[in-house]
Coordinates of C-alpha atoms in Angstrom, one line a residue:
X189 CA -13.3 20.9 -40.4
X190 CA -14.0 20.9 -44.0
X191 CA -11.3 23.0 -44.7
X192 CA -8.7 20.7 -42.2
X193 CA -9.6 17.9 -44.3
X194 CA -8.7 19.5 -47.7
X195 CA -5.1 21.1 -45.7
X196 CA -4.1 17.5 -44.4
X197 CA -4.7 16.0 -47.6
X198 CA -2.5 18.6 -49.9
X199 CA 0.2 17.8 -47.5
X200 CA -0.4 14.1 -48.1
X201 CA -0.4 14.7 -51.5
X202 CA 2.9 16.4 -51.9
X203 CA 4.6 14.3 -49.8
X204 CA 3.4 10.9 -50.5
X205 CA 5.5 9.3 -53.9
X206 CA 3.6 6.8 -55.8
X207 CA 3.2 6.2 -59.9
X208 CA 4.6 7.4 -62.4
X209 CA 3.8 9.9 -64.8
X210 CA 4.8 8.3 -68.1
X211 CA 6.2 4.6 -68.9
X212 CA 9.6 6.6 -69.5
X213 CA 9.3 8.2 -66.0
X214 CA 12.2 6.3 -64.1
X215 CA 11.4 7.7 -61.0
X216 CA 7.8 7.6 -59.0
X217 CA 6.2 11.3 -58.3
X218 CA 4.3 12.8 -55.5
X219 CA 0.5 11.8 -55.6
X220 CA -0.2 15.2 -56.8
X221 CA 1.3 15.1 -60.1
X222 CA -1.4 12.8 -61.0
X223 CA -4.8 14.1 -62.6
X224 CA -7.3 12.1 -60.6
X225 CA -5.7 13.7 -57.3
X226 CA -5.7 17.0 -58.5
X227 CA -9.3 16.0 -58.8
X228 CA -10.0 15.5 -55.5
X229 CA -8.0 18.3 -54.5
X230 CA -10.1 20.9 -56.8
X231 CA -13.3 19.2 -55.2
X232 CA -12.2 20.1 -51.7
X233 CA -10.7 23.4 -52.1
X234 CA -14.3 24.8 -54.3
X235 CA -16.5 22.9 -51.6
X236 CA -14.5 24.3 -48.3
X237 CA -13.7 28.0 -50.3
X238 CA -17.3 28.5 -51.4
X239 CA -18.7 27.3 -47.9
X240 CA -16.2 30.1 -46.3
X241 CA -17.4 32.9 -48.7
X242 CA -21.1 31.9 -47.4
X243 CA -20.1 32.1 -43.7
X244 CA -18.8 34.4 -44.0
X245 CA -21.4 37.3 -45.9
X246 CA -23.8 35.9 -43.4
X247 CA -21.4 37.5 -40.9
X248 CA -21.1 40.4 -43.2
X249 CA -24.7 40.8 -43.0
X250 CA -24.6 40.5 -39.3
X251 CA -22.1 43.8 -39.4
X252 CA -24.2 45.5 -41.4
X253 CA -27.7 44.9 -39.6
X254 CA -25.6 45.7 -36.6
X255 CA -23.6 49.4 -38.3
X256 CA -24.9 52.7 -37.2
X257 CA -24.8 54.4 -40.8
X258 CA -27.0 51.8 -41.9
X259 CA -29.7 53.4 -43.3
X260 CA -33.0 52.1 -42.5
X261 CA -33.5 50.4 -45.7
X262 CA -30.6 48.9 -45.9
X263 CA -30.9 47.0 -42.2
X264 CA -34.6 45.7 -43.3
X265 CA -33.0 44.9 -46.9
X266 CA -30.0 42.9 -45.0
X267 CA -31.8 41.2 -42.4
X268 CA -34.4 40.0 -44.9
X269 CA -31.3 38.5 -47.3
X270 CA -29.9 37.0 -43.7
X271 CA -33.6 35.3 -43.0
X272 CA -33.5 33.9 -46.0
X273 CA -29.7 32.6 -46.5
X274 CA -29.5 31.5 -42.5
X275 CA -30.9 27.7 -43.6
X276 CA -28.6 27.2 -46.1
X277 CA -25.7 28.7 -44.2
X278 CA -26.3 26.1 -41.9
X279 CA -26.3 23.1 -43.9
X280 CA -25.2 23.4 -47.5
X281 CA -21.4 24.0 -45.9
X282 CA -22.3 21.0 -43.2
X283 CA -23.4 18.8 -46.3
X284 CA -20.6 19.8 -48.8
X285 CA -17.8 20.0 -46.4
X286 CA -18.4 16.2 -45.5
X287 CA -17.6 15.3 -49.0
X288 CA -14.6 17.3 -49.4
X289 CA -14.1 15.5 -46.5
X290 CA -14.5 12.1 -48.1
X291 CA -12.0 13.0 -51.0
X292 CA -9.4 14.1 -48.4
X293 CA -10.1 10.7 -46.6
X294 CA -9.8 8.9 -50.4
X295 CA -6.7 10.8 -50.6
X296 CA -5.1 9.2 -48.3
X297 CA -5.8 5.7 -49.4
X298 CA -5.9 3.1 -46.8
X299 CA -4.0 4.8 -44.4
X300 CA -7.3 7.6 -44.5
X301 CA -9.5 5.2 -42.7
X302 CA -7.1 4.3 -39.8
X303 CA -6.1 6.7 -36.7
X304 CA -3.0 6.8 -37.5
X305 CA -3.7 10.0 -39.9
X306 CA -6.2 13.1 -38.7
X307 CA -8.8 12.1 -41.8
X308 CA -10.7 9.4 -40.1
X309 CA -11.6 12.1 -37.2
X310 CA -11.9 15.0 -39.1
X311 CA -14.7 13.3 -41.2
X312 CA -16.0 11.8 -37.6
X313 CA -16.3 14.8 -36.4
X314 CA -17.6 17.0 -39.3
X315 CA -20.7 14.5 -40.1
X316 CA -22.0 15.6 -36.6
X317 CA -22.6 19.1 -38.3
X318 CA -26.0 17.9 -40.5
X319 CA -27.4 16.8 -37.4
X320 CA -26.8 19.1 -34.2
X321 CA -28.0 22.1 -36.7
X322 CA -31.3 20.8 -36.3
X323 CA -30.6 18.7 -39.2
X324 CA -30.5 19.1 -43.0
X325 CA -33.9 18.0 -43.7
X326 CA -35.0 20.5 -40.9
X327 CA -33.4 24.0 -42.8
X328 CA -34.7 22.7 -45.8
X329 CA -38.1 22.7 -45.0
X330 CA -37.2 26.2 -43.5
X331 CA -36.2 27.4 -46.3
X332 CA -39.1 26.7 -48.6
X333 CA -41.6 26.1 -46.9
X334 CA -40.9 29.8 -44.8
X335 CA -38.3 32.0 -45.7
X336 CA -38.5 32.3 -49.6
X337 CA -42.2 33.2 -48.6
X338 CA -41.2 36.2 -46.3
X339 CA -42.3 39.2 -47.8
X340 CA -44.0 37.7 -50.5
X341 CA -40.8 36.5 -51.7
X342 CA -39.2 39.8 -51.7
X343 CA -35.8 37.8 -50.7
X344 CA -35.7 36.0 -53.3
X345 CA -35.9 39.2 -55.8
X346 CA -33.0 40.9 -53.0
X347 CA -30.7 38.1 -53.7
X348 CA -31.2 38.0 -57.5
X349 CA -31.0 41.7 -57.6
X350 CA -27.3 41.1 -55.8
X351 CA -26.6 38.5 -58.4
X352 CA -27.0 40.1 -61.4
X353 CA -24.7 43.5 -60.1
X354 CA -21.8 40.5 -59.5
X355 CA -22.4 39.4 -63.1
X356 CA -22.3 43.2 -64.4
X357 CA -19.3 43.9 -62.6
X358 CA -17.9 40.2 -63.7
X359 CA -18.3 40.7 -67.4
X360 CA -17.1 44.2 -67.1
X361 CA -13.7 43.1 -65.6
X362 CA -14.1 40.0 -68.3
X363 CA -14.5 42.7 -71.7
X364 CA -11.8 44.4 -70.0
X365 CA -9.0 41.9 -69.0
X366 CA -9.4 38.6 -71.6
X367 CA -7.9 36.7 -69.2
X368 CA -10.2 34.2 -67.4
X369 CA -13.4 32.5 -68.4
X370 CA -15.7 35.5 -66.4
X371 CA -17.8 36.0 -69.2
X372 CA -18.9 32.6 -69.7
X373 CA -19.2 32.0 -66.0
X374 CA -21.3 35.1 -65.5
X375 CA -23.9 34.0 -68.4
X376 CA -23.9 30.7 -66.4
X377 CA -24.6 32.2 -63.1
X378 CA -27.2 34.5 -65.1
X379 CA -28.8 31.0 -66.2
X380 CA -28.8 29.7 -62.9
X381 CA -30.2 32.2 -61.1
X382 CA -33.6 32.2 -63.6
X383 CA -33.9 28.2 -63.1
X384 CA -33.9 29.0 -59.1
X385 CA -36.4 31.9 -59.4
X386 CA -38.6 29.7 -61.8
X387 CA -38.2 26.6 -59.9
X388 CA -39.2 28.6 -56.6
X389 CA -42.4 29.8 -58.7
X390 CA -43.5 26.9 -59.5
X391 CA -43.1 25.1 -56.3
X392 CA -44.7 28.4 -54.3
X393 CA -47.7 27.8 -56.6
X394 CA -47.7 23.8 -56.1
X395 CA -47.9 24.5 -52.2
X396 CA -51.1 26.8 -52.7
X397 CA -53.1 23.6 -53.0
X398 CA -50.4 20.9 -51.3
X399 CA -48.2 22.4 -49.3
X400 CA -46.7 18.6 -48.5
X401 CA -45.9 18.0 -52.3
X402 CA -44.3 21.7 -52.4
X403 CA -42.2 20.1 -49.6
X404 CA -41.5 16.3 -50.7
X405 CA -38.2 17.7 -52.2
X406 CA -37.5 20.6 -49.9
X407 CA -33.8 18.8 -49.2
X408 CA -33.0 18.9 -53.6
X409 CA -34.5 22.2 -53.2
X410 CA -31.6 23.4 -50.5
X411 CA -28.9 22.0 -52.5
X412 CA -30.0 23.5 -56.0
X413 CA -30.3 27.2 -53.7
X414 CA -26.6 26.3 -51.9
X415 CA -25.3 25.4 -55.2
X416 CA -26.7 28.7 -57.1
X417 CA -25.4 30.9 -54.0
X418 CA -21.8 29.6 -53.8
X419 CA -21.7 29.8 -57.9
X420 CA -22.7 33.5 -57.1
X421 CA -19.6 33.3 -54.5
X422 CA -17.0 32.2 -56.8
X423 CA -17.8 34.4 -59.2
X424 CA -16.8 37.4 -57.2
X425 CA -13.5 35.3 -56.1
X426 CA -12.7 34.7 -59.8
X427 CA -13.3 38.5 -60.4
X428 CA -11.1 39.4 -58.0
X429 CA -8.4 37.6 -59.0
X430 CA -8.7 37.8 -62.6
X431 CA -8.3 41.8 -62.0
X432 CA -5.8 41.5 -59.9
X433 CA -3.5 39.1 -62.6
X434 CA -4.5 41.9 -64.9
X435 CA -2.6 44.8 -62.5
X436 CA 0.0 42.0 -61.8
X437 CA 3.0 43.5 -62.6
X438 CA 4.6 43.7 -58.8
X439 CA 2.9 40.3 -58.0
X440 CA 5.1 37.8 -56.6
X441 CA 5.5 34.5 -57.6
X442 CA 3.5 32.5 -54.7
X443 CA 0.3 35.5 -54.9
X444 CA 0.7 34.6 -59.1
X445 CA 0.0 31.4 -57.8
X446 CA -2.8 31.6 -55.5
X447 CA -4.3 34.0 -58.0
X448 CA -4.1 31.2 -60.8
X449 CA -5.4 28.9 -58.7
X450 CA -8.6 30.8 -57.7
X451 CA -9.3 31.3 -61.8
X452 CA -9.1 26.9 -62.0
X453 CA -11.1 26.9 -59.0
X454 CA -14.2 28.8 -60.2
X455 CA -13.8 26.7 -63.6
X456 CA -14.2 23.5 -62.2
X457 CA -16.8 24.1 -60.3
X458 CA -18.6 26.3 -63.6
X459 CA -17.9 22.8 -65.0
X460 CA -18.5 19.8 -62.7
X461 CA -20.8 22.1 -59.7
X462 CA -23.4 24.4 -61.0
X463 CA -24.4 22.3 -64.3
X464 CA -25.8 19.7 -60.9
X465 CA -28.9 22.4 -60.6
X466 CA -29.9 21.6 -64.2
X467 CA -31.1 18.4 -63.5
X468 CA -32.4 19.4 -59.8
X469 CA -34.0 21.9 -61.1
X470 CA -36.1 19.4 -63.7
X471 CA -37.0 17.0 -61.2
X472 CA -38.3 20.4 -58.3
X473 CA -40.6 21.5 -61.6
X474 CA -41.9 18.2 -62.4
X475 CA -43.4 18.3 -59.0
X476 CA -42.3 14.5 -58.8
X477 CA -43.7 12.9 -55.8
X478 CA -42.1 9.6 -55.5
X479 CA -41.3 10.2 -52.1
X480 CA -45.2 10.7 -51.0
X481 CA -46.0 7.6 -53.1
X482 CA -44.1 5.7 -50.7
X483 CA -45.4 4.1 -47.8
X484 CA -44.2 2.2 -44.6
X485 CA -45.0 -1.1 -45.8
X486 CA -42.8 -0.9 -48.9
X487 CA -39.3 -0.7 -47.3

């Protein structure tokens, strides 16, 4: 649904004409020459992309659990990882979807709200996705207040331990090609990943004594982890496609294109997505507790 949205309002965007780009433009352009669209665009496709890539290594992991040359290691190793992603393949794509969502909906200006246009339904229907999951709130407690546990937290150091072979093979391609921002990206993704294994520490000790303040923030928690995995996501895409502009030289012009877009798509959200953790991340270690401090009589 997430993805709908985003294809409905691309084709909106080419075809509707409004504005200008300059006060010498004499005629008015489609609604995606303009930067604010482009935007909204770029918000969709990294929040509907990066919730595919999560689906679908969950169902990656499924194969593999599930493969008869798996060795026996390998099946506990990838049904641990699939314990502990399940919660937030079931909601960070349900939660970040929706927006994208809301920017196709914007998108489409007045006419997004009325029936006459598929955004209005497509948003309807999406929003039912946080709830019939057994709600957000629900996998967040899941998540830390179970499955980073498992094992003593052995997932945790699984995932990370993925992680940081993306970000070898990222900067490798990066020293190599010069041609995207993969360096950079994988120090970020490096920086991330440290915040989430800190921030997990400290919380892990915090429920020791009070397992309900550990859990006050479980739902910031879920997003901070979504946002860190999907980071780790588009860093592989922008890999991919940053080696593949480098061997380009039978490319045609449309794959040129997709490829160029996947390279902006990791940028913005290195640049508008994963810095969100920063400040997630300060609020989960400060242990604030403004949600226990409130009560029923204050509302």
């Amino acid at each position: 649904l997430g993805y709908a949205g985003y294809a409905q309002s691309l084709k909106y965007a080419r075809e509707r004409h409004q504005g200008r780009i300059s006060k010498t433009s004499p005629d008015q352009v489609a609604i995606i020459n303009h930067a604010d669209v482009k935007r909204m665009l770029l918000a969709q496709k990294c929040y509907v992309e990066g919730a595919m890539a999560l689906c679908l290594y969950g169902s990656f992991l499924v194969d593999k659990i599930s493969c008869a040359t798996a060795s026996e290691t390998e099946v506990e190793d990838d049904s641990l990882l699939l314990d502990l992603l399940t919660p937030v393949i079931k909601s960070w794509p349900s939660e970040w979807c929706l927006e994208a969502n809301k920017w196709s909906l914007q998108i489409h200006g007045g006419y997004g709200y009325t029936r006459d246009y598929a955004p209005e339904q497509t948003y309807r229907d999406n929003r039912l996705n946080m709830i019939h999951e057994g709600t957000n709130g629900i996998q967040s407690l899941d998540l830390l207040g179970r499955k980073v546990h498992l094992q003593n937290g052995r997932g945790i150091d699984l995932l990370c331990k993925r992680v940081e072979e993306t970000i070898k093979i990222a900067n490798e391609i990066g020293k190599k090609t010069y041609l995207s921002n993969l360096e950079k990206h994988a120090e970020a993704l490096a920086d991330a990943t440290t915040r989430l294994q800190r921030t997990t520490s400290v919380l892990k000790k915090a429920g020791e004594n009070d397992p309900a303040l550990m859990l006050c923030n479980s739902h910031e928690y879920l997003n901070m982890f979504g946002h860190t995995v999907v980071a780790w996501f588009w860093l592989k895409l922008e890999s991919a496609a940053t080696l593949a502009l480098f061997e380009s030289n039978t490319c045609m012009e449309e794959e040129l294109n997709l490829l160029k877009g996947q390279l902006l798509s990791s940028q913005y959200y290195y640049t508008y997505e994963l810095p969100k953790t920063i400040q997630q991340a300060d609020a989960l270690i400060s242990l604030d507790n403004t949600n226990l401090q409130m009560r029923d009589e204050y509302f």
